Amino acid sequence: RGPREQRFSKTVDLLGHASMPDTERDAPGVSLREAIAASNPKHVNDATMFISWTWRYKVREFLRALRNYCCDQDLDMAQSFVWICFFCNNQFQWLSGALHDGVETFGETVKQIGKAVCILDTFKAVESLYFSRLWPVFEVFTACAAGVTVNFCLMDDSEDELMDTTLRQLTKSVVIDVMKAEASDARDELKIKGLIAAIPGGAETVNSQVAKLFLAMAHRYMQTLL
């Protein structure tokens, strides 16, 4: 049993998603999105936002940040639909190896949705769970390269901290090192870092572009909080 299977060794059946039949695999187990659609179809629709985050967040803090973002942007939460990998990917297919390569396919998902929102635990890269994970950094770079609109929101404690930060301090705080970031799946990490190495300028290009994007977003974010 590999590391992926160990982390999902105890299955919790939510809305019947673990027992619902998956016709592609001819076995039980569907995505949470499919289970929600079966029981509450009005809560499922085409996504209006791709959410970039990390599985290490606490659920309550993550949801509060997302709710605050919708309020700050004057979004109708009843008409806001998010694409979150945990809900939209069929984890049973992923574990069985039947799911398509996420590294190859997620870029199309981001482009199709046309908007990405990054949920940050803190803007300080050296302390951030977000920037320590490879997938979120790669997601942001891919979205930016594809011309997708990228926004971000902070968890509660980090908002006050950001407002007490000077622009010079902020610039020193947002230092990205994508090659030090890690992925839970070693195969994903190997493939993503291989793709990064093939980009002109390699990791330096990714680090620079992601840092510039977050600095620009942080500056705009500070203006909205004034």
XYZ file of N, CA and C in Angstrom:
678
model
N 0.853 -1.200 0.000
C 0.000 0.000 0.000
C 0.883 1.243 0.000
N 0.674 2.135 -0.957
C 1.497 3.329 -1.087
C 1.005 4.448 -0.202
N 1.720 5.611 -0.211
C 1.361 6.731 0.655
C -0.014 7.299 0.359
N -0.447 7.290 -0.920
C -1.772 7.816 -1.229
C -2.850 6.956 -0.581
N -2.708 5.634 -0.695
C -3.701 4.730 -0.153
C -3.736 4.798 1.370
N -2.571 5.023 2.002
C -2.514 5.105 3.455
C -3.319 6.298 3.957
N -3.243 7.407 3.235
C -3.955 8.597 3.693
C -5.458 8.459 3.536
N -5.913 7.527 2.708
C -7.343 7.338 2.499
C -7.779 5.938 2.940
N -7.070 5.388 3.925
C -7.371 4.022 4.346
C -8.702 3.921 5.067
N -9.152 5.024 5.693
C -10.442 5.035 6.365
C -11.405 5.913 5.570
N -12.338 5.288 4.888
C -13.254 6.022 4.026
C -14.480 6.471 4.802
N -14.797 7.756 4.698
C -16.019 8.302 5.293
C -17.013 8.505 4.169
N -18.174 7.885 4.284
C -19.176 7.960 3.223
C -20.013 9.221 3.412
N -19.779 10.218 2.572
C -20.514 11.476 2.646
C -21.551 11.522 1.540
N -22.814 11.638 1.928
C -23.934 11.699 0.977
C -23.958 10.473 0.063
N -23.389 9.371 0.541
C -23.406 8.139 -0.237
C -22.373 8.068 -1.329
N -21.390 8.979 -1.302
C -20.437 9.031 -2.419
C -19.548 7.788 -2.478
N -19.335 7.133 -1.340
C -18.471 5.941 -1.334
C -19.186 4.695 -1.841
N -20.513 4.714 -1.770
C -21.276 3.534 -2.191
C -21.955 3.706 -3.546
N -22.063 4.951 -4.016
C -22.706 5.217 -5.303
C -21.877 4.609 -6.439
N -22.496 3.902 -7.381
C -21.713 3.229 -8.430
C -21.079 4.194 -9.423
N -19.840 3.929 -9.769
C -19.114 4.680 -10.787
C -19.112 3.836 -12.056
N -19.815 4.295 -13.076
C -19.972 3.496 -14.298
C -18.652 3.342 -15.051
N -17.742 4.303 -14.909
C -16.464 4.218 -15.630
C -15.613 3.067 -15.113
N -15.653 2.842 -13.797
C -14.825 1.786 -13.213
C -15.632 0.519 -12.925
N -16.968 0.620 -13.061
C -17.845 -0.485 -12.680
C -17.558 -0.904 -11.234
N -17.476 0.105 -10.364
C -17.175 -0.113 -8.954
C -17.786 1.038 -8.154
N -18.006 0.852 -6.859
C -18.582 1.930 -6.056
C -17.580 3.055 -5.816
N -18.111 4.277 -5.659
C -17.260 5.413 -5.355
C -17.273 6.476 -6.429
N -17.892 7.632 -6.124
C -17.939 8.747 -7.067
C -17.386 9.993 -6.374
N -17.284 11.087 -7.112
C -16.820 12.341 -6.518
C -17.908 12.912 -5.620
N -17.500 13.762 -4.696
C -18.476 14.427 -3.829
C -19.397 15.324 -4.656
N -18.876 15.892 -5.726
C -19.712 16.714 -6.609
C -20.875 15.904 -7.167
N -20.586 14.678 -7.607
C -21.633 13.824 -8.154
C -22.656 13.444 -7.086
N -22.172 13.177 -5.886
C -23.077 12.822 -4.797
C -23.968 13.992 -4.412
N -23.393 15.198 -4.384
C -24.189 16.396 -4.078
C -25.223 16.633 -5.164
N -24.824 16.453 -6.427
C -25.747 16.650 -7.546
C -26.926 15.683 -7.470
N -26.662 14.465 -6.993
C -27.736 13.466 -6.905
C -28.749 13.807 -5.824
N -28.284 14.404 -4.727
C -29.180 14.689 -3.609
C -29.678 16.137 -3.587
N -28.850 17.073 -4.069
C -29.216 18.498 -4.068
C -28.757 19.143 -5.368
N -29.409 18.838 -6.477
C -28.922 19.306 -7.786
C -28.803 20.818 -7.921
N -29.567 21.585 -7.152
C -29.492 23.051 -7.277
C -28.158 23.595 -6.768
N -27.423 22.774 -6.010
C -26.150 23.220 -5.456
C -24.965 22.906 -6.369
N -25.230 22.370 -7.537
C -24.163 22.026 -8.482
C -24.426 22.706 -9.821
N -23.390 23.362 -10.346
C -23.517 24.033 -11.638
C -22.111 24.231 -12.198
N -22.027 24.803 -13.400
C -20.722 25.103 -13.965
C -19.960 26.040 -13.023
N -18.701 25.753 -12.794
C -17.911 26.533 -11.843
C -17.691 27.956 -12.329
N -17.753 28.896 -11.395
C -17.443 30.292 -11.689
C -16.062 30.676 -11.161
N -15.475 29.807 -10.330
C -14.146 30.068 -9.759
C -13.385 28.759 -9.592
N -12.124 28.770 -9.973
C -11.218 27.667 -9.658
C -10.514 28.041 -8.369
N -10.574 27.186 -7.357
C -9.976 27.499 -6.066
C -8.612 26.826 -5.934
N -7.596 27.649 -5.711
C -6.239 27.162 -5.472
C -6.002 27.204 -3.967
N -5.647 26.060 -3.390
C -5.553 25.940 -1.939
C -4.642 24.762 -1.608
N -4.571 24.390 -0.340
C -3.846 23.196 0.055
C -4.684 22.381 1.016
N -4.591 21.069 0.899
C -5.367 20.148 1.730
C -5.010 20.265 3.202
N -3.945 20.953 3.539
C -3.517 21.058 4.929
C -4.263 22.138 5.711
N -5.104 22.903 5.041
C -5.867 23.935 5.735
C -6.912 23.323 6.663
N -7.251 24.067 7.701
C -8.383 23.700 8.538
C -9.661 24.108 7.811
N -10.638 23.219 7.794
C -11.847 23.430 6.991
C -12.550 24.722 7.385
N -12.700 24.974 8.668
C -13.444 26.155 9.105
C -12.777 27.442 8.635
N -11.450 27.519 8.745
C -10.733 28.724 8.320
C -10.793 28.892 6.811
N -10.704 27.780 6.093
C -10.785 27.812 4.632
C -12.139 28.336 4.166
N -13.218 27.815 4.752
C -14.562 28.236 4.363
C -14.824 29.685 4.741
N -14.309 30.107 5.890
C -14.499 31.497 6.304
C -13.812 32.444 5.325
N -12.605 32.078 4.897
C -11.882 32.916 3.935
C -12.627 32.998 2.607
N -13.171 31.877 2.158
C -13.909 31.855 0.895
C -15.189 32.677 1.010
N -15.864 32.557 2.139
C -17.077 33.351 2.360
C -16.753 34.841 2.397
N -15.669 35.196 3.067
C -15.268 36.603 3.133
C -14.936 37.147 1.750
N -14.302 36.311 0.926
C -13.982 36.742 -0.434
C -15.254 37.072 -1.211
N -16.237 36.195 -1.124
C -17.506 36.433 -1.834
C -18.168 37.717 -1.355
N -18.124 37.961 -0.046
C -18.719 39.187 0.500
C -17.944 40.422 0.041
N -16.615 40.355 0.085
C -15.789 41.494 -0.322
C -15.982 41.837 -1.796
N -16.247 40.803 -2.615
C -16.420 41.005 -4.056
C -17.878 41.225 -4.442
N -18.759 41.296 -3.438
C -20.205 41.461 -3.672
C -20.759 40.370 -4.580
N -20.316 39.151 -4.363
C -20.787 38.025 -5.161
C -22.030 37.413 -4.513
N -22.959 37.015 -5.339
C -24.131 36.286 -4.865
C -23.703 34.848 -4.594
N -23.646 34.467 -3.320
C -23.141 33.131 -2.992
C -24.029 32.026 -3.538
N -25.309 32.337 -3.754
C -26.214 31.328 -4.315
C -25.909 31.071 -5.793
N -25.215 32.032 -6.434
C -24.871 31.887 -7.843
C -23.369 31.730 -8.059
N -22.638 31.491 -6.980
C -21.187 31.300 -7.066
C -20.884 29.819 -6.886
N -20.239 29.237 -7.870
C -19.940 27.808 -7.843
C -18.431 27.613 -7.987
N -17.863 26.847 -7.073
C -16.411 26.709 -7.019
C -15.964 25.331 -7.494
N -14.809 25.316 -8.144
C -14.166 24.048 -8.505
C -13.055 23.818 -7.493
N -13.234 22.835 -6.633
C -12.255 22.462 -5.621
C -11.917 20.998 -5.847
N -10.636 20.705 -5.984
C -10.214 19.359 -6.367
C -10.788 18.286 -5.446
N -10.843 18.556 -4.151
C -11.334 17.569 -3.189
C -12.761 17.138 -3.504
N -13.575 18.072 -3.976
C -14.974 17.781 -4.276
C -15.186 17.300 -5.707
N -14.444 17.865 -6.633
C -14.738 17.614 -8.053
C -13.989 16.433 -8.652
N -12.849 16.090 -8.115
C -12.136 14.903 -8.592
C -12.680 13.661 -7.898
N -12.782 12.596 -8.665
C -13.194 11.318 -8.072
C -11.964 10.688 -7.415
N -11.905 10.776 -6.081
C -10.735 10.291 -5.359
C -10.575 8.771 -5.479
N -11.678 8.057 -5.704
C -11.604 6.604 -5.858
C -10.925 6.247 -7.184
N -11.229 7.013 -8.227
C -10.528 6.821 -9.503
C -9.053 7.160 -9.345
N -8.775 8.194 -8.600
C -7.401 8.634 -8.376
C -6.594 7.538 -7.693
N -7.182 6.952 -6.645
C -6.479 5.905 -5.913
C -6.272 4.647 -6.752
N -7.239 4.358 -7.617
C -7.139 3.149 -8.437
C -6.237 3.331 -9.651
N -5.875 4.598 -9.914
C -5.040 4.878 -11.078
C -5.842 5.088 -12.348
N -7.200 5.081 -12.223
C -8.044 5.221 -13.410
C -8.268 6.678 -13.800
N -7.972 7.607 -12.879
C -8.195 9.016 -13.167
C -7.141 9.529 -14.134
N -7.581 10.390 -15.064
C -6.645 10.959 -16.029
C -5.569 11.767 -15.307
N -4.447 11.921 -15.919
C -3.318 12.632 -15.339
C -3.716 14.069 -14.999
N -3.761 14.381 -13.711
C -4.185 15.709 -13.282
C -3.246 16.801 -13.712
N -1.956 16.515 -13.800
C -0.983 17.509 -14.218
C -1.268 17.958 -15.653
N -1.692 17.028 -16.487
C -1.959 17.327 -17.891
C -3.311 18.006 -18.095
N -4.296 17.672 -17.251
C -5.671 18.118 -17.512
C -6.114 19.349 -16.737
N -5.458 19.671 -15.602
C -6.008 20.745 -14.783
C -5.912 22.106 -15.464
N -4.884 22.298 -16.312
C -4.745 23.566 -17.013
C -5.952 23.877 -17.883
N -6.501 22.852 -18.528
C -7.710 23.049 -19.335
C -8.892 23.424 -18.460
N -8.954 22.841 -17.275
C -10.034 23.173 -16.338
C -9.967 24.640 -15.941
N -8.770 25.110 -15.603
C -8.588 26.510 -15.209
C -8.978 27.445 -16.349
N -8.519 27.144 -17.554
C -8.830 28.004 -18.707
C -10.319 28.019 -19.018
N -10.961 26.886 -18.875
C -12.395 26.805 -19.147
C -13.191 27.641 -18.158
N -12.801 27.612 -16.896
C -13.507 28.391 -15.870
C -13.213 29.874 -16.043
N -11.951 30.219 -16.309
C -11.594 31.597 -16.614
C -11.297 32.480 -15.422
N -11.355 31.931 -14.215
C -11.082 32.731 -13.019
C -10.539 31.827 -11.930
N -9.448 32.254 -11.296
C -8.857 31.477 -10.206
C -8.776 32.338 -8.957
N -9.047 31.739 -7.817
C -8.957 32.432 -6.536
C -8.030 31.632 -5.627
N -6.990 32.276 -5.130
C -6.025 31.628 -4.246
C -6.401 31.926 -2.795
N -6.522 30.891 -2.012
C -6.807 31.056 -0.595
C -5.483 30.935 0.150
N -5.005 32.066 0.709
C -3.699 32.089 1.362
C -3.837 32.068 2.880
N -3.015 31.255 3.524
C -2.989 31.273 4.985
C -2.190 32.466 5.488
N -1.136 32.851 4.766
C -0.367 34.051 5.069
C 0.392 34.470 3.821
N 0.650 35.764 3.697
C 1.384 36.263 2.537
C 2.885 36.079 2.723
N 3.342 35.723 3.923
C 4.765 35.512 4.170
C 5.163 34.131 3.671
N 5.902 34.099 2.590
C 6.192 32.833 1.914
C 6.907 31.829 2.813
N 7.825 32.305 3.642
C 8.597 31.367 4.469
C 7.746 30.702 5.544
N 6.593 31.301 5.893
C 5.719 30.753 6.925
C 4.476 30.094 6.324
N 4.318 30.192 5.037
C 3.054 29.826 4.391
C 2.960 28.346 4.041
N 1.850 27.720 4.418
C 1.553 26.378 3.942
C 1.352 26.406 2.433
N 0.655 27.435 1.971
C 0.327 27.557 0.545
C 1.575 27.499 -0.321
N 2.566 28.323 -0.009
C 3.766 28.410 -0.845
C 4.713 27.234 -0.643
N 4.477 26.431 0.391
C 5.317 25.247 0.596
C 4.839 24.056 -0.222
N 3.640 24.170 -0.810
C 3.076 23.083 -1.595
C 3.245 23.386 -3.077
N 3.631 22.383 -3.829
C 3.963 22.568 -5.240
C 2.736 22.839 -6.103
N 1.663 22.093 -5.859
C 0.481 22.242 -6.707
C -0.045 23.683 -6.744
N -0.265 24.343 -5.589
C -0.810 25.712 -5.656
C 0.067 26.678 -6.447
N 1.388 26.612 -6.227
C 2.287 27.522 -6.950
C 2.207 27.257 -8.454
N 2.191 25.988 -8.825
C 2.101 25.624 -10.237
C 0.751 26.037 -10.826
N -0.312 25.905 -10.044
C -1.647 26.317 -10.496
C -1.672 27.807 -10.824
N -1.094 28.604 -9.940
C -1.094 30.054 -10.140
C -0.288 30.424 -11.376
N 0.878 29.828 -11.526
C 1.709 30.120 -12.698
C 0.977 29.739 -13.983
N 0.356 28.561 -13.992
C -0.362 28.086 -15.182
C -1.525 28.996 -15.517
N -2.286 29.405 -14.493
C -3.428 30.294 -14.709
C -2.968 31.630 -15.276
N -1.900 32.164 -14.711
C -1.365 33.449 -15.173
C -0.873 33.345 -16.610
N -0.166 32.261 -16.918
C 0.360 32.062 -18.274
C -0.754 31.905 -19.296
N -1.911 31.397 -18.850
C -3.046 31.185 -19.747
C -3.935 32.425 -19.867
N -3.564 33.491 -19.162
C -4.349 34.722 -19.227
C -5.609 34.686 -18.396
N -5.655 33.777 -17.437
C -6.821 33.648 -16.569
C -6.748 34.700 -15.454
N -7.876 35.293 -15.118
C -7.932 36.253 -14.018
C -7.636 35.549 -12.700
N -6.670 36.079 -11.939
C -6.282 35.468 -10.669
C -6.472 36.484 -9.542
N -7.196 36.091 -8.511
C -7.375 36.912 -7.317
C -6.959 36.094 -6.103
N -6.849 36.738 -4.961
C -6.564 35.965 -3.761
C -7.267 36.561 -2.557
N -7.426 35.742 -1.534
C -7.955 36.223 -0.271
C -7.146 35.600 0.857
N -7.136 36.280 1.979
C -6.358 35.851 3.131
C -7.260 35.356 4.243
N -6.727 34.452 5.021
C -7.429 34.039 6.220
C -7.396 35.175 7.233
N -8.322 35.177 8.170
C -8.597 36.334 9.023
C -7.377 36.980 9.653
N -6.543 36.216 10.339
C -5.414 36.794 11.073
C -4.430 37.494 10.149
N -4.311 36.995 8.925
C -3.328 37.554 8.000
C -3.766 38.885 7.417
N -5.057 39.178 7.406
C -5.535 40.465 6.894
C -4.983 41.611 7.737
N -5.108 41.502 9.060
C -4.604 42.552 9.949
C -3.095 42.682 9.822
N -2.416 41.557 9.694
C -0.964 41.570 9.567
C -0.539 42.265 8.277
N -1.273 42.027 7.206
C -0.950 42.654 5.926
C -1.098 44.170 6.009
N -2.131 44.633 6.687
C -2.371 46.074 6.792
C -1.292 46.778 7.606
N -0.587 46.037 8.458
C 0.494 46.619 9.263
C 1.851 46.470 8.585
N 1.846 46.030 7.335
C 3.086 45.756 6.604
C 3.360 46.850 5.581
N 4.604 47.319 5.514
C 4.980 48.290 4.495
C 5.212 47.568 3.176
N 5.215 48.325 2.094
C 5.441 47.739 0.775
C 6.827 47.094 0.701
N 7.804 47.714 1.350
C 9.158 47.151 1.347
C 9.178 45.807 2.084
N 8.505 45.751 3.227
C 8.425 44.496 3.983
C 7.688 43.433 3.182
N 6.637 43.859 2.492
C 5.855 42.927 1.689
C 6.696 42.313 0.580
N 7.500 43.157 -0.087
C 8.352 42.681 -1.173
C 9.345 41.631 -0.669
N 9.875 41.840 0.528
C 10.816 40.884 1.107
C 10.125 39.597 1.554
N 8.839 39.707 1.867
C 8.095 38.546 2.382
C 7.691 37.572 1.277
N 7.344 38.118 0.109
C 6.859 37.278 -0.986
C 8.029 36.815 -1.843
N 8.732 35.818 -1.370
C 9.865 35.233 -2.090
C 9.524 33.765 -2.348
N 9.366 33.407 -3.605
C 8.913 32.070 -3.987
C 10.112 31.202 -4.382
N 10.102 29.966 -3.928
C 11.114 28.995 -4.350
C 10.392 27.703 -4.711
N 9.972 27.611 -5.959
C 9.122 26.504 -6.393
C 9.826 25.157 -6.293
N 11.145 25.139 -6.431
C 11.847 23.864 -6.396
C 11.954 23.294 -4.984
N 11.698 24.122 -3.979
C 11.649 23.630 -2.604
C 10.241 23.188 -2.210
N 9.265 23.595 -2.983
C 7.882 23.205 -2.702
C 7.708 21.709 -2.974
N 6.771 21.090 -2.262
C 6.595 19.648 -2.358
C 5.153 19.292 -2.723
N 5.007 18.107 -3.294
C 3.679 17.536 -3.578
C 3.544 16.229 -2.808
N 2.325 15.898 -2.409
C 2.103 14.665 -1.649
C 2.436 13.429 -2.477
N 2.142 13.506 -3.762
C 2.420 12.387 -4.664
C 3.760 12.635 -5.356
N 4.716 11.748 -5.141
C 6.051 11.913 -5.712
C 6.023 11.963 -7.234
N 5.051 11.254 -7.844
C 4.956 11.256 -9.309
C 4.514 12.621 -9.817
N 3.561 13.242 -9.100
C 3.134 14.592 -9.463
C 4.307 15.568 -9.348
N 5.047 15.460 -8.251
C 6.169 16.378 -8.030
C 7.209 16.243 -9.136
N 7.518 15.025 -9.493
C 8.510 14.783 -10.548
C 8.044 15.364 -11.877
N 6.772 15.157 -12.197
C 6.252 15.623 -13.482
C 6.157 17.147 -13.526
N 5.655 17.750 -12.444
C 5.506 19.206 -12.421
C 6.871 19.887 -12.495
N 7.829 19.392 -11.739
C 9.157 20.015 -11.750
C 9.861 19.782 -13.096
N 9.509 18.690 -13.749
C 10.022 18.469 -15.095
C 9.457 19.477 -16.076
N 8.167 19.781 -15.955
C 7.536 20.792 -16.807
C 8.122 22.173 -16.537
N 8.373 22.460 -15.263
C 8.965 23.750 -14.901
C 10.364 23.884 -15.498
N 11.145 22.810 -15.441
C 12.502 22.841 -15.986
C 12.505 23.096 -17.486
N 11.412 22.695 -18.171
C 11.327 22.857 -19.629
C 10.885 24.257 -20.037
N 10.401 25.055 -19.086
C 9.985 26.426 -19.371
C 11.232 27.297 -19.576
N 11.243 28.202 -20.550
C 12.392 29.102 -20.695
C 12.667 29.846 -19.385
N 13.849 29.702 -18.874
C 14.188 30.318 -17.593
C 13.918 29.420 -16.407
N 13.187 28.322 -16.646
C 12.948 27.324 -15.612
C 12.326 27.865 -14.344
N 12.819 27.387 -13.209
C 12.254 27.745 -11.907
C 12.339 29.248 -11.643
N 13.393 29.890 -12.139
C 13.551 31.331 -11.918
C 12.382 32.098 -12.535
N 11.937 31.662 -13.711
C 10.794 32.303 -14.364
C 9.530 32.132 -13.529
N 9.294 30.911 -13.052
C 8.112 30.645 -12.245
C 8.153 31.460 -10.963
N 9.285 31.434 -10.267
C 9.414 32.179 -9.011
C 9.142 33.664 -9.212
N 9.740 34.222 -10.260
C 9.616 35.657 -10.531
C 8.185 36.038 -10.880
N 7.559 35.288 -11.779
C 6.211 35.638 -12.223
C 5.177 35.467 -11.117
N 5.301 34.391 -10.344
C 4.353 34.175 -9.252
C 4.528 35.245 -8.176
N 5.767 35.595 -7.846
C 6.013 36.636 -6.845
C 5.450 37.980 -7.304
N 5.689 38.341 -8.572
C 5.166 39.610 -9.101
C 3.648 39.637 -9.057
N 3.036 38.516 -9.410
C 1.576 38.444 -9.402
C 1.035 38.643 -7.993
N 1.628 37.951 -7.021
C 1.124 38.056 -5.653
C 1.391 39.428 -5.050
N 2.511 40.048 -5.399
C 2.775 41.403 -4.917
C 1.747 42.390 -5.463
N 1.422 42.248 -6.745
C 0.414 43.125 -7.354
C -0.954 42.881 -6.717
N -1.303 41.617 -6.501
C -2.602 41.306 -5.890
C -2.653 41.799 -4.455
N -1.546 41.640 -3.720
C -1.514 42.084 -2.326
C -1.690 43.599 -2.233
N -1.058 44.320 -3.169
C -1.191 45.780 -3.181
C -2.651 46.172 -3.428
N -3.292 45.525 -4.408
C -4.704 45.819 -4.684
C -5.574 45.445 -3.489
N -5.243 44.348 -2.859
C -6.007 43.859 -1.711
C -5.924 44.853 -0.560
N -4.731 45.417 -0.332
C -4.553 46.402 0.731
C -5.404 47.642 0.462
N -5.528 48.012 -0.814
C -6.335 49.167 -1.162
C -7.814 48.950 -0.833
N -8.284 47.719 -1.023
C -9.695 47.430 -0.738
C -9.983 47.420 0.759
N -8.945 47.168 1.579
C -9.141 47.112 3.024
C -9.045 48.482 3.692
N -8.554 49.495 2.940
C -8.410 50.838 3.510
C -9.773 51.496 3.730
